[in-house]
XYZ file of C-alpha atoms in Angstrom:
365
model
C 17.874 -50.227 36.422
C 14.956 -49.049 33.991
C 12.548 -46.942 34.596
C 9.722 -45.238 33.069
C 8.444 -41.045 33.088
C 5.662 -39.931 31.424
C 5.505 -36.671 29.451
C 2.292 -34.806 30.751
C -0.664 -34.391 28.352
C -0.200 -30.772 27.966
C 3.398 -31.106 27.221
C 2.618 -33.026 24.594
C -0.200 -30.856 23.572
C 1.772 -28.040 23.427
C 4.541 -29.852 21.131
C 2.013 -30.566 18.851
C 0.498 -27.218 18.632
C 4.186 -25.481 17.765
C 4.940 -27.800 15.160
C 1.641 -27.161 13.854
C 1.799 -23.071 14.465
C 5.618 -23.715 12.441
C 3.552 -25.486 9.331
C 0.784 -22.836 9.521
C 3.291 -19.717 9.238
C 5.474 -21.514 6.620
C 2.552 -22.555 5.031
C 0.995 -18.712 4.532
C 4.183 -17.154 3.640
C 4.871 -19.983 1.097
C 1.870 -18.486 -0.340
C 3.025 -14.855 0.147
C 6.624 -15.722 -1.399
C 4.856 -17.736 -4.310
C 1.765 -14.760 -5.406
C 4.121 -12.991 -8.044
C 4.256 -16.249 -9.455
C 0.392 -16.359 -10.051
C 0.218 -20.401 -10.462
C -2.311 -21.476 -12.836
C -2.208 -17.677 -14.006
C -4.576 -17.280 -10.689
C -4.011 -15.449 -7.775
C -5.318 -17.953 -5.595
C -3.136 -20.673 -7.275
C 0.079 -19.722 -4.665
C -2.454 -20.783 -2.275
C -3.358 -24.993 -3.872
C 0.591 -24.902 -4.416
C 1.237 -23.807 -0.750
C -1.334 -26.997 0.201
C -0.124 -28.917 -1.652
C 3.716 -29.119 -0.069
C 1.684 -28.434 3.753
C -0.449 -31.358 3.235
C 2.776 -33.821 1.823
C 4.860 -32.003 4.671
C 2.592 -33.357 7.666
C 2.018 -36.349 6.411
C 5.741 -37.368 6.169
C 6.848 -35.629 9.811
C 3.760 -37.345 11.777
C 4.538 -40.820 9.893
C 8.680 -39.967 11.217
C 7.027 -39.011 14.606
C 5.329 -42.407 14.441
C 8.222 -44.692 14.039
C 6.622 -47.060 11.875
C 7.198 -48.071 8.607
C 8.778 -45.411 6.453
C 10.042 -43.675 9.354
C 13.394 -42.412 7.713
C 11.602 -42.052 3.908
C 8.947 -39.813 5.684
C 11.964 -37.598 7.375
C 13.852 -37.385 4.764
C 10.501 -36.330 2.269
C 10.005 -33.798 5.217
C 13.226 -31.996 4.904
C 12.756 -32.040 1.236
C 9.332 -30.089 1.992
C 10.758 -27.983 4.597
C 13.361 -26.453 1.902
C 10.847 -25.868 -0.203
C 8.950 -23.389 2.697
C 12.583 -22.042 3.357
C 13.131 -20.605 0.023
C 9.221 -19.429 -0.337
C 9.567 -17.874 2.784
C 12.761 -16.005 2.005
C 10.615 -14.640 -0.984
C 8.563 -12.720 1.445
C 10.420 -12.268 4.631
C 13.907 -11.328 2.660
C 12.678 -8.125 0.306
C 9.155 -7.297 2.240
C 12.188 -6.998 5.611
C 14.739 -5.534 3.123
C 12.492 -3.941 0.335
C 13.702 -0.374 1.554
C 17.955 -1.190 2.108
C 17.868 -3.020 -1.486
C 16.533 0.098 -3.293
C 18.934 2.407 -0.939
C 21.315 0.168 -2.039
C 20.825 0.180 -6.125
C 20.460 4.089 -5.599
C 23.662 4.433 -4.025
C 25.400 1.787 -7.054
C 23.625 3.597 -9.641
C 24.751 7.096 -8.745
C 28.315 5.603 -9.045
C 27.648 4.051 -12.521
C 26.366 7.315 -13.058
C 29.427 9.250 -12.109
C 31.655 7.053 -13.582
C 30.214 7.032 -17.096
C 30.512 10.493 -16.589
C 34.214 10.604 -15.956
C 34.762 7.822 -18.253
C 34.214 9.793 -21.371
C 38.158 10.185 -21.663
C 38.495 6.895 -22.882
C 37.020 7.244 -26.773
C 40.398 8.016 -27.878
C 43.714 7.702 -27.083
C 44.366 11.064 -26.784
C 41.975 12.213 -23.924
C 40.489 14.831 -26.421
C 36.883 13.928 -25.424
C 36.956 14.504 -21.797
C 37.273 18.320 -22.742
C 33.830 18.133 -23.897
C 32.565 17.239 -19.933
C 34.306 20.495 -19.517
C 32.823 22.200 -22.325
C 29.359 21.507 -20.982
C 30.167 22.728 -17.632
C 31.587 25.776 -19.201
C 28.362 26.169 -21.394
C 26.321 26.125 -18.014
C 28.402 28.723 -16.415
C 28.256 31.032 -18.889
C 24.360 30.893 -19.341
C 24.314 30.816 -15.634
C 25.596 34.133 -15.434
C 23.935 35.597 -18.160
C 20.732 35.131 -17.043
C 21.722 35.806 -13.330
C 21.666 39.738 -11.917
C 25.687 40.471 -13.539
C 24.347 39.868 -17.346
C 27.052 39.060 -19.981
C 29.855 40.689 -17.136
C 33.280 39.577 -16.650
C 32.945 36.880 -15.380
C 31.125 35.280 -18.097
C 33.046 36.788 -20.467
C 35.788 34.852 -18.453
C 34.212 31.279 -18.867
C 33.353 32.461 -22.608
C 37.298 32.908 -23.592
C 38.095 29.250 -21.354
C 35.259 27.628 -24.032
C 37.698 29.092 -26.805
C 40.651 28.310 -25.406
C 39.376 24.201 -25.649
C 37.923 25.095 -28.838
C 40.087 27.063 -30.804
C 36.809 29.244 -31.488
C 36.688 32.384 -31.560
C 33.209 33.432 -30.008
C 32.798 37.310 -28.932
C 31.519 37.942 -25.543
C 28.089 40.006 -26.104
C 28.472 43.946 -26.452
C 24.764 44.504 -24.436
C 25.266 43.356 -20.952
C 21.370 43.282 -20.580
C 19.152 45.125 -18.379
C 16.189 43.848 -17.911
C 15.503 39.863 -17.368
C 13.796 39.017 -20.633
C 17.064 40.917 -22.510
C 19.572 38.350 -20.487
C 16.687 35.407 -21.503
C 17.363 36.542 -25.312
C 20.999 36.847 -25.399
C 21.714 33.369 -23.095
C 19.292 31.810 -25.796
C 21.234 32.537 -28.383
C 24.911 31.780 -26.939
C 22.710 28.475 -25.676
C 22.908 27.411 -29.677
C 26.350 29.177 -30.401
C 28.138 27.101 -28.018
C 26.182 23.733 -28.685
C 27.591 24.597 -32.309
C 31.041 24.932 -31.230
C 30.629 21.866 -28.935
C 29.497 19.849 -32.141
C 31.919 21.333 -34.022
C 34.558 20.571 -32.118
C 33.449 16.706 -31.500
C 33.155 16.502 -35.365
C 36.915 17.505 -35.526
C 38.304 16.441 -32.661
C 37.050 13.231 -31.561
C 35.638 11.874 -34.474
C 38.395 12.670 -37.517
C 35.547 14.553 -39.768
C 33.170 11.610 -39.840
C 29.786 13.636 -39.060
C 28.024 10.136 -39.069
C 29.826 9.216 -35.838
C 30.216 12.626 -34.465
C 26.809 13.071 -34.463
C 25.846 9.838 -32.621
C 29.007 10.616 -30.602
C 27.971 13.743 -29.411
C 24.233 13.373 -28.973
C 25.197 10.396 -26.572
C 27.409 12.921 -24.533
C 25.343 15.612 -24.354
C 22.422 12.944 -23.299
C 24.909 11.530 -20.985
C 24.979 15.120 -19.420
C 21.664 15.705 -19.428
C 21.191 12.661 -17.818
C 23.596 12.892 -15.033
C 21.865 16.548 -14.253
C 18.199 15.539 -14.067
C 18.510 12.484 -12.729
C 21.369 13.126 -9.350
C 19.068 15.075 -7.142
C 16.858 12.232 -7.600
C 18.816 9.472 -6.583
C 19.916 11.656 -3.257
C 16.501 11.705 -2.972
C 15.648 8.318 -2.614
C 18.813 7.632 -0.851
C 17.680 9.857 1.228
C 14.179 8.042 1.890
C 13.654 5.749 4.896
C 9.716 4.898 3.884
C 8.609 1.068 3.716
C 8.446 -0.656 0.450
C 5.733 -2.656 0.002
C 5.922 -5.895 -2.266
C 2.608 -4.917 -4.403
C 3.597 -1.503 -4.838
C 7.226 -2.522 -6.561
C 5.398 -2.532 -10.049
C 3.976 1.197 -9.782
C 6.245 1.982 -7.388
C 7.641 5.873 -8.679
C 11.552 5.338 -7.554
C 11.980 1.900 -8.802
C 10.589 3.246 -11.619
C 13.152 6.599 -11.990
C 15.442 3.533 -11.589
C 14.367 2.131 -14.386
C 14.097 5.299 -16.663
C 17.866 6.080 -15.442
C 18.965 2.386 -16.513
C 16.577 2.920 -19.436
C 18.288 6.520 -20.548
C 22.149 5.406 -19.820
C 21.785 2.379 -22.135
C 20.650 4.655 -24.823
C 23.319 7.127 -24.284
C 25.660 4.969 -23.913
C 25.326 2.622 -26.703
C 25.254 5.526 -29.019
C 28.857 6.244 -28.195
C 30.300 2.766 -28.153
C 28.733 2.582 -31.708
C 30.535 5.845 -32.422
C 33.991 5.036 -30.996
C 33.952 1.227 -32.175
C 34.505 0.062 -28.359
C 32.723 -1.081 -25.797
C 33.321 1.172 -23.102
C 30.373 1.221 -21.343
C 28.815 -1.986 -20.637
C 24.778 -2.289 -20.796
C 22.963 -2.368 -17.778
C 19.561 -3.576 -19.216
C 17.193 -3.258 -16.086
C 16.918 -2.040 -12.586
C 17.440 -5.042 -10.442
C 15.397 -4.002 -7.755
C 11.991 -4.074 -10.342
C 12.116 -7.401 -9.791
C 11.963 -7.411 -5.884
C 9.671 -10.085 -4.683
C 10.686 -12.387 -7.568
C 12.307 -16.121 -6.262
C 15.443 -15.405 -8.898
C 16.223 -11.509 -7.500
C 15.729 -13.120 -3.890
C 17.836 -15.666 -4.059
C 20.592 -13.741 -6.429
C 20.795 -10.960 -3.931
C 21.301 -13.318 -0.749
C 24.178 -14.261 -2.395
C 25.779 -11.084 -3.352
C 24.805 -9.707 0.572
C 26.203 -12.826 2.438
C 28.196 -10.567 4.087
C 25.438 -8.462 5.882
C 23.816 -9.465 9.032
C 20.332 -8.556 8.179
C 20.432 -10.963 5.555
C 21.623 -13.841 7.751
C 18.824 -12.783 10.710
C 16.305 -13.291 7.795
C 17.541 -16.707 6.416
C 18.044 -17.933 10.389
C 14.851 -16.925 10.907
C 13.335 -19.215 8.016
C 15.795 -21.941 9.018
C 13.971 -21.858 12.629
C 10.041 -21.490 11.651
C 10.869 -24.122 8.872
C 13.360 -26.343 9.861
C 14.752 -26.190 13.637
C 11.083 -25.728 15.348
C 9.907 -29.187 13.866
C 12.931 -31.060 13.761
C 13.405 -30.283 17.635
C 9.865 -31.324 18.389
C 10.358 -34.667 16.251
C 13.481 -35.075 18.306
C 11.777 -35.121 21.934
C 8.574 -36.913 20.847
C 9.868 -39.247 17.847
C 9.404 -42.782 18.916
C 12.774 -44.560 19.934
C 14.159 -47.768 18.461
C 13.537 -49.461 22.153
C 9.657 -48.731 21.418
C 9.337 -50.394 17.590
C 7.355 -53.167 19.340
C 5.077 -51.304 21.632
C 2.572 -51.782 19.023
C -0.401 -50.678 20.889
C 0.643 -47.262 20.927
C -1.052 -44.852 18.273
C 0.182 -41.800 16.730
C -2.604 -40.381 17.919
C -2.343 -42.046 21.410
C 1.825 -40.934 21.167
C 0.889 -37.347 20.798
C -2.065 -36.822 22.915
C -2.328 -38.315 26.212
C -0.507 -41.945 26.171
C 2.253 -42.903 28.383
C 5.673 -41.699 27.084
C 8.712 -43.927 28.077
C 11.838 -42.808 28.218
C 14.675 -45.236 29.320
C 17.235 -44.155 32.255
C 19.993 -46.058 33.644
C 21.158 -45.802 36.960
C-alpha cells in the first residue's frame, strides 16, 4: 500500500533558508580566506571571486534538488564548489581560531633551534676545541659581572679570570685596584671587556681555525653573534610564549613578535652561515623565514594542517568547514532532492518543490 505525506510549507521554508544561511557564511569567509590574495590586485576582488563560485554553487545544488536534467552533473559541479569554500574557509577560520597557538608554537621551536645552535658549536672540529669558546663567553660575562658589581675585581673574579686562562693558555693578571667607586669598576671591566675578546680571538685563530685569520675571523664573529644572539633575543621568546593576546589576521604584517621572529630567523642565518663558511660544513641548516609571517596565506594554512593533524583544535576547525560547507547542504539535498519515483511528475517546479507544493514520499505497509 502507497501512500502520500506532505512536508509542511515551513519545513520546507526553513530547509531552504539553512542551505542558503550555509552558502551565505561560506560565501563571506571565502572572501575573508581569499583578501591576502588581493585578486585583480584589488581588495574587493576576493569578493567577484567569492561570487563567482556562490553563484555556480547554487545553480548546480538547486538544478540536483530539481531532479531534472543534469541532476548528477549539477551535484557533482556542487561538491567541486563546495571544496573550493572548504579550503577558503580554512584560510580564515584555521589561523584567525589558531593565530595565537601557531606563534606560541614557532616561539617555543625557535627557542630550541636557538639552544641547540648554541650547544652545537662543538661540532666545527673533530676535536671539540670550539665548544670551549661557549664557555669562554660565559666566563667573560662572569668576570665583568663581578667587576662592575659591589665586590670589584675580588676573588671571585679573579677566580673566573684564572678558569679563562686555564682554556686559554693566557696568561692575563687579575687587576691590582679592586675599585672603589662605580665609574673605577666601569673603567677597569671596559678594559678586561677587550682583553678577553682578544684572548677569545686569539685563541679561535689558533685553536679552531689552524692560523688561518681569514676563517677565524668569520669563525669567531659568527660565535660571538651567535652569543649575542641567544642573550638578547631568549627573554623575548619567553615573552611571547608567555602571551595569551589574540592575533589578528591584518595585524600579522606589522605585527611586533612575528616580527622579533623574523629578526631572530633573520640574525641566526647570518651567524650561522658565517661559520659553516668558516668550518667548510654545513652544520647549521638555513632557516630562511619565520613561518608564522605568512599566517593567513592558503600555502602556510594548508602546510600547517598537515604538520598539526594530530591536534584536536585543528580537526574542530576543518569539521567545522566540512559542516557549513559540505554536510549542511548535502543533508538538505538529501530530504528534499526529488526521488527517481517522481522524474515524471512534471508539473512540479523547483520553485513549487521548495516552497509550498505537495511533497510525496512513498511508504509501504
Amino acid at each position: 500500500m502507497t501512500t502520500k505525506t506532505k512536508i509542511p510549507p515551513i519545513i520546507q521554508l526553513g530547509a531552504v533558508l539553512l542551505s542558503l544561511t550555509a552558502f551565505a557564511v561560506g560565501f563571506w569567509h571565502t572572501h575573508l580566506g581569499l583578501k591576502e590574495m588581493r585578486p585583480f590586485e584589488s581588495d574587493y576582488g576576493s569578493l567577484a571571486i567569492a561570487s563567482i563560485i556562490l553563484l555556480l554553487l547554487l545553480i548546480c545544488y538547486f538544478f540536483a534538488v530539481s531532479g531534472r536534467n543534469g541532476r548528477k552533473t549539477g551535484l557533482y559541479i556542487y561538491l567541486v564548489c563546495a571544496c573550493f569554500f572548504i579550503v577558503f574557509n580554512l584560510n580564515f577560520f584555521y589561523p584567525s581560531y589558531l593565530g595565537r597557538q601557531l606563534v606560541k608554537e614557532e616561539a617555543i621551536a625557535l627557542n630550541d633551534t636557538l639552544q641547540s645552535f648554541t650547544h652545537r658549536i662543538n661540532m666545527i672540529d673533530n676535536t671539540g676545541t670550539v665548544s670551549n669558546v661557549s664557555k669562554l663567553y660565559n666566563l667573560k660575562e662572569q668576570i665583568l659581572d663581578e667587576v662592575r658589581g659591589q665586590a670589584g675585581f675580588g676573588p671571585r673574579a679573579t677566580d673566573y679570570l684564572n678558569q679563562f686562562n686555564t682554556i686559554t693558555g693566557g696568561t692575563l693578571k687579575r687587576n691590582l685596584v679592586i675599585g672603589q667607586t662605580q665609574e673605577e669598576r666601569e673603567r677597569i671591566a671596559e678594559r678586561y671587556k677587550d682583553l678577553l675578546n682578544a684572548e677569545i680571538r686569539n685563541y679561535v685563530i689558533q685553536r679552531v681555525a689552524g692560523g688561518n685569520v681569514a676563517n677565524a675571523d668569520k669563525l669567531y664573529n659568527g660565535i660571538q653573534e651567535l652569543e649575542i644572539i641567544n642573550e638578547n633575543y631568549s627573554p623575548q621568546l619567553k615573552e611571547i610564549i608567555a602571551d595569551d593576546s589574540h592575533v589578528l589576521l591584518e595585524s600579522v604584517k606589522t605585527h611586533p613578535q612575528i616580527n622579533t621572529l623574523q629578526k631572530l630567523v633573520t640574525s641566526l642565518d647570518d651567524a650561522t652561515i658565517k661559520i659553516n663558511e668558516a668550518s667548510g660544513k654545513d652544520i647549521f641548516p638555513k632557516l630562511e623565514e619565520a613561518k608564522t609571517r605568512n599566517l593567513g596565506r592558503i600555502a602556510h594554512t594548508l602546510s600547517s594542517i598537515w604538520q598539526r593533524l594530530g591536534h584536536i583544535d585543528t580537526w574542530a576547525m576543518i569539521l567545522l568547514c566540512l559542516f557549513i560547507d559540505l554536510l549542511v547542504p548535502l543533508a538538505i539535498y538529501t530530504l528534499i532532492r526529488k526521488k527517481e519515483d517522481d522524474e515524471n511528475d512534471e508539473s512540479l517546479t523547483l520553485t513549487e518543490r521548495l516552497f509550498g507544493k505537495e511533497r510525496n514520499f512513498n511508504k509501504r505497509y
